[in-house]
């Protein structure tokens, strides 16, 4: 009789257990949007970010340059970025961490336990924008 009661309680717990999970792509997108708000980040490996017109932003994938490890309650994030010359990279990093942690916590309830930023390049805003414009315009003069 005692064994039956334990079995019923176990089944009740299993029935009441709920689950909320997030695809890696969701966490990457939240991270990319949050990083987009940081002044001084020009691009996340291949994705066009700050200082560009919406036309140029639409051409890039906001999740490029972002890798995540998502657990049940925690997430770790790796970013690869091009930053703007003349800006304080430690300040950019700190603001990036704060914005990502806040966005992830607010939207998912997950705790960001690690953010790693690899700065792959430094460019002036003018240099970066002229390179983007050169990539968007085909040799024939047409816009992609």
Tab-separated table of C-alpha atoms in Angstrom:
chain	number	residue	atom	x	y	z
A	1	UNK	CA	0.000	0.000	0.000
A	2	UNK	CA	2.820	2.426	0.778
A	3	UNK	CA	4.447	1.679	-2.569
A	4	UNK	CA	1.216	2.581	-4.418
A	5	UNK	CA	0.997	5.995	-2.711
A	6	UNK	CA	4.594	6.787	-3.674
A	7	UNK	CA	3.927	5.796	-7.275
A	8	UNK	CA	0.876	8.048	-7.439
A	9	UNK	CA	2.797	11.011	-6.012
A	10	UNK	CA	5.576	10.446	-8.525
A	11	UNK	CA	3.048	10.441	-11.364
A	12	UNK	CA	1.429	13.636	-10.066
A	13	UNK	CA	4.781	15.438	-10.045
A	14	UNK	CA	5.511	14.322	-13.602
A	15	UNK	CA	2.098	15.529	-14.781
A	16	UNK	CA	2.586	18.945	-13.161
A	17	UNK	CA	6.134	19.451	-14.411
A	18	UNK	CA	6.277	22.267	-16.956
A	19	UNK	CA	9.153	23.219	-19.188
A	20	UNK	CA	10.328	26.397	-20.889
A	21	UNK	CA	13.275	26.150	-23.259
A	22	UNK	CA	14.889	28.476	-25.775
A	23	UNK	CA	16.475	27.652	-29.079
A	24	UNK	CA	20.081	28.849	-29.381
A	25	UNK	CA	18.967	31.113	-32.244
A	26	UNK	CA	16.613	33.010	-29.897
A	27	UNK	CA	19.413	33.716	-27.421
A	28	UNK	CA	21.730	34.725	-30.291
A	29	UNK	CA	19.135	37.141	-31.667
A	30	UNK	CA	18.481	38.762	-28.275
A	31	UNK	CA	22.245	39.078	-27.822
A	32	UNK	CA	22.701	40.606	-31.284
A	33	UNK	CA	19.950	43.150	-30.752
A	34	UNK	CA	21.358	44.104	-27.334
A	35	UNK	CA	24.871	44.465	-28.800
A	36	UNK	CA	23.384	46.658	-31.545
A	37	UNK	CA	22.561	49.214	-28.836
A	38	UNK	CA	26.220	49.586	-27.794
A	39	UNK	CA	27.977	52.632	-29.215
A	40	UNK	CA	31.357	51.562	-30.558
A	41	UNK	CA	30.491	48.104	-31.855
A	42	UNK	CA	30.549	48.376	-35.637
A	43	UNK	CA	29.902	44.735	-36.501
A	44	UNK	CA	29.527	41.288	-35.065
A	45	UNK	CA	31.470	39.044	-37.456
A	46	UNK	CA	29.600	39.625	-40.690
A	47	UNK	CA	26.532	41.367	-39.279
A	48	UNK	CA	26.205	45.114	-39.851
A	49	UNK	CA	25.540	46.982	-36.639
A	50	UNK	CA	25.689	50.583	-35.447
A	51	UNK	CA	26.030	53.767	-37.432
A	52	UNK	CA	24.554	52.403	-40.647
A	53	UNK	CA	21.278	53.039	-42.377
A	54	UNK	CA	18.467	50.514	-42.007
A	55	UNK	CA	19.130	49.498	-45.615
A	56	UNK	CA	22.614	48.322	-44.679
A	57	UNK	CA	21.487	46.752	-41.406
A	58	UNK	CA	18.950	44.639	-43.261
A	59	UNK	CA	21.735	43.058	-45.323
A	60	UNK	CA	23.512	41.569	-42.292
A	61	UNK	CA	22.643	38.639	-40.053
A	62	UNK	CA	22.420	39.946	-36.485
A	63	UNK	CA	23.358	36.507	-35.103
A	64	UNK	CA	26.673	36.187	-36.962
A	65	UNK	CA	29.685	36.325	-34.696
A	66	UNK	CA	27.670	35.059	-31.740
A	67	UNK	CA	27.949	31.623	-30.170
A	68	UNK	CA	25.912	30.557	-27.162
A	69	UNK	CA	25.700	27.654	-24.756
A	70	UNK	CA	22.203	27.496	-23.320
A	71	UNK	CA	21.366	25.478	-20.220
A	72	UNK	CA	18.131	25.164	-18.272
A	73	UNK	CA	18.838	28.250	-16.143
A	74	UNK	CA	22.076	29.738	-17.457
A	75	UNK	CA	23.700	30.870	-20.683
A	76	UNK	CA	27.269	31.569	-21.790
A	77	UNK	CA	27.925	33.868	-24.752
A	78	UNK	CA	30.903	34.373	-27.067
A	79	UNK	CA	31.023	37.363	-29.437
A	80	UNK	CA	33.431	38.329	-32.218
A	81	UNK	CA	33.274	42.042	-33.040
A	82	UNK	CA	34.797	44.904	-34.981
A	83	UNK	CA	34.924	48.001	-32.801
A	84	UNK	CA	35.263	51.664	-33.585
A	85	UNK	CA	38.743	53.169	-33.482
A	86	UNK	CA	39.256	55.748	-30.739
A	87	UNK	CA	36.640	54.315	-28.374
A	88	UNK	CA	37.449	52.670	-25.040
A	89	UNK	CA	37.247	48.940	-25.700
A	90	UNK	CA	36.934	48.062	-21.964
A	91	UNK	CA	33.992	50.500	-21.720
A	92	UNK	CA	32.409	48.975	-24.848
A	93	UNK	CA	32.852	45.514	-23.325
A	94	UNK	CA	31.318	46.540	-19.991
A	95	UNK	CA	28.304	48.155	-21.666
A	96	UNK	CA	27.885	45.102	-23.897
A	97	UNK	CA	27.860	42.768	-20.898
A	98	UNK	CA	25.339	44.924	-19.008
A	99	UNK	CA	22.961	45.226	-21.980
A	100	UNK	CA	23.146	41.519	-22.869
A	101	UNK	CA	22.630	40.384	-19.259
A	102	UNK	CA	19.631	42.699	-18.844
A	103	UNK	CA	17.996	41.677	-22.138
A	104	UNK	CA	18.482	37.946	-21.587
A	105	UNK	CA	17.233	38.113	-17.969
A	106	UNK	CA	14.184	40.223	-18.873
A	107	UNK	CA	13.115	38.192	-21.877
A	108	UNK	CA	14.031	34.646	-20.829
A	109	UNK	CA	14.697	34.576	-17.100
A	110	UNK	CA	18.063	32.950	-17.819
A	111	UNK	CA	21.186	34.086	-16.014
A	112	UNK	CA	24.159	35.048	-18.154
A	113	UNK	CA	27.144	33.439	-16.443
A	114	UNK	CA	29.778	34.362	-19.007
A	115	UNK	CA	30.273	36.853	-21.819
A	116	UNK	CA	33.459	36.678	-23.861
A	117	UNK	CA	34.197	39.360	-26.450
A	118	UNK	CA	36.924	38.782	-29.018
A	119	UNK	CA	37.770	42.035	-30.802
A	120	UNK	CA	38.747	40.903	-34.294
A	121	UNK	CA	39.318	44.353	-35.827
A	122	UNK	CA	39.356	48.088	-35.120
A	123	UNK	CA	38.202	50.569	-37.764
A	124	UNK	CA	37.158	54.174	-37.991
A	125	UNK	CA	33.435	54.619	-38.545
A	126	UNK	CA	34.172	56.287	-41.903
A	127	UNK	CA	36.438	53.401	-43.013
A	128	UNK	CA	33.850	50.828	-41.950
A	129	UNK	CA	30.943	52.580	-43.685
A	130	UNK	CA	32.911	53.033	-46.933
A	131	UNK	CA	33.774	49.309	-46.931
A	132	UNK	CA	30.113	48.422	-46.414
A	133	UNK	CA	29.017	50.726	-49.238
A	134	UNK	CA	31.658	49.185	-51.517
A	135	UNK	CA	30.334	45.685	-50.708
A	136	UNK	CA	26.721	46.683	-51.341
A	137	UNK	CA	27.335	48.279	-54.738
A	138	UNK	CA	28.173	45.801	-57.508
A	139	UNK	CA	30.907	46.613	-60.058
A	140	UNK	CA	28.165	47.528	-62.534
A	141	UNK	CA	27.060	50.264	-60.160
A	142	UNK	CA	23.866	48.489	-59.144
A	143	UNK	CA	22.966	48.047	-55.483
A	144	UNK	CA	22.637	44.419	-54.330
